[in-house]
mmCIF file of C-alpha atoms and ligand atoms in Angstrom:
data_model
loop_
_atom_site.group_PDB
_atom_site.id
_atom_site.type_symbol
_atom_site.label_atom_id
_atom_site.label_comp_id
_atom_site.label_asym_id
_atom_site.label_seq_id
_atom_site.Cartn_x
_atom_site.Cartn_y
_atom_site.Cartn_z
ATOM 1 C CA UNK A 1 0.000 0.000 0.000
ATOM 2 C CA UNK A 2 1.106 3.563 -0.693
ATOM 3 C CA UNK A 3 2.578 5.064 2.513
ATOM 4 C CA UNK A 4 0.589 8.320 2.228
ATOM 5 C CA UNK A 5 -2.629 6.324 1.902
ATOM 6 C CA UNK A 6 -1.606 3.953 4.717
ATOM 7 C CA UNK A 7 -0.779 6.736 7.177
ATOM 8 C CA UNK A 8 -3.836 8.853 6.250
ATOM 9 C CA UNK A 9 -6.025 6.038 7.580
ATOM 10 C CA UNK A 10 -4.766 6.835 11.095
ATOM 11 C CA UNK A 11 -6.215 10.363 10.588
ATOM 12 C CA UNK A 12 -9.736 9.049 9.982
ATOM 13 C CA UNK A 13 -12.139 8.805 12.931
ATOM 14 C CA UNK A 14 -12.001 5.010 12.825
ATOM 15 C CA UNK A 15 -8.241 4.834 12.283
ATOM 16 C CA UNK A 16 -7.535 7.317 15.081
ATOM 17 C CA UNK A 17 -9.664 5.279 17.484
ATOM 18 C CA UNK A 18 -7.999 2.001 16.492
ATOM 19 C CA UNK A 19 -4.526 3.575 16.670
ATOM 20 C CA UNK A 20 -5.261 4.959 20.130
ATOM 21 C CA UNK A 21 -6.656 1.690 21.470
ATOM 22 C CA UNK A 22 -3.718 -0.297 20.108
ATOM 23 C CA UNK A 23 -1.207 2.218 21.431
ATOM 24 C CA UNK A 24 -2.859 2.214 24.875
ATOM 25 C CA UNK A 25 -2.582 -1.588 25.085
ATOM 26 C CA UNK A 26 0.987 -1.718 23.744
ATOM 27 C CA UNK A 27 2.182 1.048 26.078
ATOM 28 C CA UNK A 28 0.605 -0.646 29.098
ATOM 29 C CA UNK A 29 2.503 -3.852 28.289
ATOM 30 C CA UNK A 30 5.781 -2.132 27.412
ATOM 31 C CA UNK A 31 5.709 -0.159 30.669
ATOM 32 C CA UNK A 32 8.643 2.020 29.555
ATOM 33 C CA UNK A 33 10.942 3.578 32.113
ATOM 34 C CA UNK A 34 12.427 7.051 31.687
ATOM 35 C CA UNK A 35 15.407 7.091 29.362
ATOM 36 C CA UNK A 36 14.896 3.615 27.923
ATOM 37 C CA UNK A 37 15.781 2.939 24.304
ATOM 38 C CA UNK A 38 13.229 1.392 21.939
ATOM 39 C CA UNK A 39 13.293 -0.386 18.582
ATOM 40 C CA UNK A 40 10.106 -0.609 16.468
ATOM 41 C CA UNK A 41 10.424 -3.547 14.040
ATOM 42 C CA UNK A 42 8.299 -3.294 10.871
ATOM 43 C CA UNK A 43 7.596 0.348 11.731
ATOM 44 C CA UNK A 44 5.918 1.175 8.400
ATOM 45 C CA UNK A 45 5.162 4.899 8.190
ATOM 46 C CA UNK A 46 6.333 5.368 11.786
ATOM 47 C CA UNK A 47 2.900 6.025 13.318
ATOM 48 C CA UNK A 48 3.655 4.008 16.472
ATOM 49 C CA UNK A 49 7.372 4.863 16.428
ATOM 50 C CA UNK A 50 6.467 8.555 16.752
ATOM 51 C CA UNK A 51 3.996 7.837 19.524
ATOM 52 C CA UNK A 52 6.536 5.822 21.500
ATOM 53 C CA UNK A 53 9.124 8.539 20.979
ATOM 54 C CA UNK A 54 6.685 11.217 22.190
ATOM 55 C CA UNK A 55 5.167 9.529 25.165
ATOM 56 C CA UNK A 56 6.718 6.231 26.078
ATOM 57 C CA UNK A 57 10.383 6.883 26.484
ATOM 58 C CA UNK A 58 12.863 9.708 26.603
ATOM 59 C CA UNK A 59 15.654 7.557 25.230
ATOM 60 C CA UNK A 60 16.652 6.743 21.666
ATOM 61 C CA UNK A 61 13.944 5.428 19.390
ATOM 62 C CA UNK A 62 14.673 3.625 16.115
ATOM 63 C CA UNK A 63 12.296 2.205 13.512
ATOM 64 C CA UNK A 64 13.214 -0.598 11.122
ATOM 65 C CA UNK A 65 11.349 -1.656 7.993
ATOM 66 C CA UNK A 66 12.151 -3.574 4.824
ATOM 67 C CA UNK A 67 10.133 -1.174 2.652
ATOM 68 C CA UNK A 68 12.165 1.909 1.767
ATOM 69 C CA UNK A 69 9.088 3.866 0.607
ATOM 70 C CA UNK A 70 7.526 3.411 4.055
ATOM 71 C CA UNK A 71 10.795 4.564 5.630
ATOM 72 C CA UNK A 72 10.972 7.634 3.366
ATOM 73 C CA UNK A 73 7.535 8.671 4.621
ATOM 74 C CA UNK A 74 8.480 7.878 8.233
ATOM 75 C CA UNK A 75 11.633 9.982 7.961
ATOM 76 C CA UNK A 76 9.847 12.927 6.356
ATOM 77 C CA UNK A 77 7.126 12.979 9.017
ATOM 78 C CA UNK A 78 9.161 12.395 12.173
ATOM 79 C CA UNK A 79 11.368 14.462 14.418
ATOM 80 C CA UNK A 80 15.072 14.085 13.544
ATOM 81 C CA UNK A 81 15.804 12.411 16.883
ATOM 82 C CA UNK A 82 14.022 9.232 15.665
ATOM 83 C CA UNK A 83 16.257 7.013 13.546
ATOM 84 C CA UNK A 84 14.911 4.916 10.668
ATOM 85 C CA UNK A 85 16.885 2.011 9.249
ATOM 86 C CA UNK A 86 16.149 -0.218 6.247
ATOM 87 C CA UNK A 87 16.568 -3.829 7.290
ATOM 88 C CA UNK A 88 14.965 -7.248 7.282
ATOM 89 C CA UNK A 89 13.491 -8.156 10.655
ATOM 90 C CA UNK A 90 14.999 -11.625 10.222
ATOM 91 C CA UNK A 91 18.509 -10.165 10.261
ATOM 92 C CA UNK A 92 18.596 -7.022 12.355
ATOM 93 C CA UNK A 93 21.737 -4.889 11.953
ATOM 94 C CA UNK A 94 22.212 -4.314 15.688
ATOM 95 C CA UNK A 95 24.401 -5.852 18.345
ATOM 96 C CA UNK A 96 22.973 -8.146 21.051
ATOM 97 C CA UNK A 97 20.973 -6.273 23.687
ATOM 98 C CA UNK A 98 21.146 -2.899 21.903
ATOM 99 C CA UNK A 99 17.671 -1.713 22.983
ATOM 100 C CA UNK A 100 15.825 -1.854 26.303
ATOM 101 C CA UNK A 101 12.491 -2.364 24.572
ATOM 102 C CA UNK A 102 11.552 -3.912 21.240
ATOM 103 C CA UNK A 103 8.059 -3.572 19.831
ATOM 104 C CA UNK A 104 6.616 -4.865 16.582
ATOM 105 C CA UNK A 105 3.085 -3.871 15.573
ATOM 106 C CA UNK A 106 1.201 -6.013 13.030
ATOM 107 C CA UNK A 107 4.457 -6.720 11.211
ATOM 108 C CA UNK A 108 5.335 -10.247 12.341
ATOM 109 C CA UNK A 109 2.083 -11.440 10.771
ATOM 110 C CA UNK A 110 3.464 -10.389 7.362
ATOM 111 C CA UNK A 111 6.948 -11.868 7.835
ATOM 112 C CA UNK A 112 7.718 -15.341 6.615
ATOM 113 C CA UNK A 113 9.691 -17.286 9.230
ATOM 114 C CA UNK A 114 8.209 -15.502 12.227
ATOM 115 C CA UNK A 115 10.415 -17.524 14.625
ATOM 116 C CA UNK A 116 13.592 -16.170 13.033
ATOM 117 C CA UNK A 117 12.283 -12.588 13.227
ATOM 118 C CA UNK A 118 11.204 -13.099 16.831
ATOM 119 C CA UNK A 119 14.553 -14.519 17.898
ATOM 120 C CA UNK A 120 16.236 -11.508 16.274
ATOM 121 C CA UNK A 121 13.971 -9.178 18.295
ATOM 122 C CA UNK A 122 14.871 -11.065 21.469
ATOM 123 C CA UNK A 123 18.567 -10.992 20.589
ATOM 124 C CA UNK A 124 18.649 -7.186 20.372
ATOM 125 C CA UNK A 125 16.353 -6.636 23.404
ATOM 126 C CA UNK A 126 17.652 -6.025 26.923
ATOM 127 C CA UNK A 127 14.398 -5.964 28.870
ATOM 128 C CA UNK A 128 11.097 -6.482 27.092
ATOM 129 C CA UNK A 129 9.589 -7.427 23.732
ATOM 130 C CA UNK A 130 5.962 -6.631 22.878
ATOM 131 C CA UNK A 131 4.240 -7.951 19.756
ATOM 132 C CA UNK A 132 1.054 -6.627 18.168
ATOM 133 C CA UNK A 133 -0.711 -9.345 16.181
ATOM 134 C CA UNK A 134 -4.044 -10.065 14.483
ATOM 135 C CA UNK A 135 -6.607 -12.275 16.235
ATOM 136 C CA UNK A 136 -8.165 -15.119 14.251
ATOM 137 C CA UNK A 137 -10.865 -15.372 16.942
ATOM 138 C CA UNK A 138 -12.290 -11.925 16.238
ATOM 139 C CA UNK A 139 -15.013 -10.175 14.258
ATOM 140 C CA UNK A 140 -12.352 -8.477 12.146
ATOM 141 C CA UNK A 141 -11.056 -11.849 10.985
ATOM 142 C CA UNK A 142 -14.570 -12.818 9.841
ATOM 143 C CA UNK A 143 -14.899 -9.504 7.970
ATOM 144 C CA UNK A 144 -11.417 -9.079 6.488
ATOM 145 C CA UNK A 145 -9.179 -12.045 7.248
ATOM 146 C CA UNK A 146 -10.682 -15.103 5.595
ATOM 147 C CA UNK A 147 -9.594 -16.573 2.246
ATOM 148 C CA UNK A 148 -6.208 -14.842 2.256
ATOM 149 C CA UNK A 149 -7.551 -11.532 3.550
ATOM 150 C CA UNK A 150 -8.782 -8.329 1.982
ATOM 151 C CA UNK A 151 -7.240 -4.878 1.540
ATOM 152 C CA UNK A 152 -4.425 -4.123 3.960
ATOM 153 C CA UNK A 153 -4.914 -7.569 5.543
ATOM 154 C CA UNK A 154 -4.118 -9.484 2.340
ATOM 155 C CA UNK A 155 -1.463 -12.097 3.053
ATOM 156 C CA UNK A 156 -1.498 -11.607 6.830
ATOM 157 C CA UNK A 157 -1.151 -14.535 9.221
ATOM 158 C CA UNK A 158 -3.773 -14.414 11.974
ATOM 159 C CA UNK A 159 -3.041 -15.946 15.390
ATOM 160 C CA UNK A 160 -5.321 -16.962 18.212
ATOM 161 C CA UNK A 161 -4.382 -15.489 21.609
ATOM 162 C CA UNK A 162 -3.095 -18.931 22.651
ATOM 163 C CA UNK A 163 -0.941 -19.235 19.517
ATOM 164 C CA UNK A 164 0.401 -15.726 20.159
ATOM 165 C CA UNK A 165 1.522 -16.734 23.643
ATOM 166 C CA UNK A 166 3.124 -19.923 22.307
ATOM 167 C CA UNK A 167 5.282 -17.952 19.858
ATOM 168 C CA UNK A 168 7.725 -17.466 22.717
ATOM 169 C CA UNK A 169 7.941 -21.187 23.554
ATOM 170 C CA UNK A 170 11.526 -22.345 23.960
ATOM 171 C CA UNK A 171 12.854 -18.784 23.980
ATOM 172 C CA UNK A 172 14.722 -17.271 26.941
ATOM 173 C CA UNK A 173 11.839 -15.113 28.240
ATOM 174 C CA UNK A 174 9.178 -14.893 30.937
ATOM 175 C CA UNK A 175 5.576 -14.153 30.041
ATOM 176 C CA UNK A 176 4.869 -10.529 30.967
ATOM 177 C CA UNK A 177 1.217 -10.092 30.064
ATOM 178 C CA UNK A 178 -1.111 -9.955 27.127
ATOM 179 C CA UNK A 179 -4.441 -8.451 26.068
ATOM 180 C CA UNK A 180 -6.676 -7.733 23.122
ATOM 181 C CA UNK A 181 -8.453 -4.624 21.835
ATOM 182 C CA UNK A 182 -10.906 -3.588 19.097
ATOM 183 C CA UNK A 183 -13.751 -6.008 19.667
ATOM 184 C CA UNK A 184 -16.187 -4.357 17.241
ATOM 185 C CA UNK A 185 -13.863 -3.029 14.550
ATOM 186 C CA UNK A 186 -16.309 -0.712 12.700
ATOM 187 C CA UNK A 187 -15.272 2.277 14.819
ATOM 188 C CA UNK A 188 -18.847 3.603 15.081
ATOM 189 C CA UNK A 189 -19.736 5.726 18.125
ATOM 190 C CA UNK A 190 -21.619 2.911 19.813
ATOM 191 C CA UNK A 191 -18.795 0.395 19.333
ATOM 192 C CA UNK A 192 -16.252 2.864 20.686
ATOM 193 C CA UNK A 193 -18.396 3.498 23.739
ATOM 194 C CA UNK A 194 -19.031 -0.216 24.296
ATOM 195 C CA UNK A 195 -15.380 -1.262 23.877
ATOM 196 C CA UNK A 196 -14.384 -1.031 27.583
ATOM 197 C CA UNK A 197 -17.428 -3.074 28.617
ATOM 198 C CA UNK A 198 -16.994 -5.618 25.824
ATOM 199 C CA UNK A 199 -13.335 -6.016 26.739
ATOM 200 C CA UNK A 200 -14.369 -7.082 30.228
ATOM 201 C CA UNK A 201 -17.210 -9.369 29.035
ATOM 202 C CA UNK A 202 -15.418 -10.928 26.064
ATOM 203 C CA UNK A 203 -11.736 -10.982 26.961
ATOM 204 C CA UNK A 204 -9.559 -12.381 24.210
ATOM 205 C CA UNK A 205 -11.907 -11.467 21.370
ATOM 206 C CA UNK A 206 -10.413 -8.138 20.250
ATOM 207 C CA UNK A 207 -9.010 -7.988 16.711
ATOM 208 C CA UNK A 208 -5.649 -6.774 17.986
ATOM 209 C CA UNK A 209 -3.581 -9.035 20.255
ATOM 210 C CA UNK A 210 -0.649 -7.667 22.213
ATOM 211 C CA UNK A 211 1.690 -10.075 23.970
ATOM 212 C CA UNK A 212 4.672 -9.155 26.127
ATOM 213 C CA UNK A 213 7.760 -11.131 27.091
ATOM 214 C CA UNK A 214 10.408 -10.163 29.620
ATOM 215 C CA UNK A 215 13.924 -11.048 28.505
ATOM 216 C CA UNK A 216 15.737 -13.177 31.053
ATOM 217 C CA UNK A 217 18.793 -11.454 32.431
ATOM 218 C CA UNK A 218 22.048 -13.007 31.212
ATOM 219 C CA UNK A 219 20.249 -14.713 28.323
ATOM 220 C CA UNK A 220 21.887 -15.018 24.917
ATOM 221 C CA UNK A 221 19.337 -15.822 22.193
HETATM 222 C C1 LIG B 1 0.838 -3.683 8.424
HETATM 223 S S1 LIG B 1 2.351 -2.839 8.317
HETATM 224 C C2 LIG B 1 2.532 -2.251 9.994
HETATM 225 C C3 LIG B 1 3.281 -0.955 10.052
HETATM 226 C C4 LIG B 1 3.325 -0.298 11.421
HETATM 227 N N1 LIG B 1 3.946 -1.148 12.413
HETATM 228 C C5 LIG B 1 1.913 0.064 11.866
HETATM 229 O O1 LIG B 1 1.368 -0.648 12.715
HETATM 230 O O2 LIG B 1 1.378 1.061 11.354
HETATM 231 C C6 LIG B 1 3.565 -4.140 8.244
HETATM 232 C C7 LIG B 1 4.958 -3.615 8.005
HETATM 233 O O3 LIG B 1 5.876 -4.697 8.129
HETATM 234 C C8 LIG B 1 6.907 -4.487 7.181
HETATM 235 N N2 LIG B 1 7.631 -5.734 6.912
HETATM 236 C C9 LIG B 1 7.176 -6.824 6.263
HETATM 237 N N3 LIG B 1 8.141 -7.770 6.191
HETATM 238 C C10 LIG B 1 9.233 -7.267 6.817
HETATM 239 C C11 LIG B 1 10.533 -7.760 7.087
HETATM 240 N N4 LIG B 1 10.915 -8.987 6.695
HETATM 241 N N5 LIG B 1 11.408 -6.969 7.763
HETATM 242 C C12 LIG B 1 11.032 -5.728 8.176
HETATM 243 N N6 LIG B 1 9.796 -5.207 7.951
HETATM 244 C C13 LIG B 1 8.907 -5.966 7.286
HETATM 245 C C14 LIG B 1 6.174 -3.947 5.966
HETATM 246 O O4 LIG B 1 7.039 -3.306 5.047
HETATM 247 C C15 LIG B 1 5.158 -3.009 6.627
HETATM 248 O O5 LIG B 1 5.643 -1.701 6.722
#
């Protein structure tokens, strides 16, 4: 998708709501501490990278993506203190434990060999890794995810919350929490108002899954 078109969606009423809900969940799981450094893997146009740089951490923030057009947009629309690097998530050009926090928002679901990308994220993380994924047990999957997916979801891999948690199996981490958001994805007023209630009544059924893992001290992935 064209980066201008992709990023403009976050300016729509629906996109702004979804972006805010996803950010709220990711930030609660990242629990950044002042001065921590953060890497955003598969950063796209930098929407979340900019938000993490603004609110989540005072330290260095870097976004990585394989798509240079996305990175061009991210660079042009971000403060110069955010770095953007072209790289494949499966082979990150950083030394072990270079960043306190690593986040990846709906990118792993587009990357073939998700285990390799995940072990790279863990390799460069010092403290915590948080993944944003797409939930196969959600209304959004029924609307946009089946038969290979439609629009921006074409080609995405959808996980169940249980599968998302199992991604970290055998890796040197502790589970550090998870959650879902965006239960009724239409973004209408009523669905936005009902979201907090629905989240309590139907936990695990939001379209967006976030899962957090704490890197074990002294681990070498
Ligand atoms: C759906 S977009 C998500 C962008 C951004 N994280 C967001 O939530 O707005 C998925 C991104 O993953 C990137 N991507 C796909 N495969 C990748 C890979 N192997 N290495 C790095 N980035 C990759 C794509 O270029 C795209 O920008």
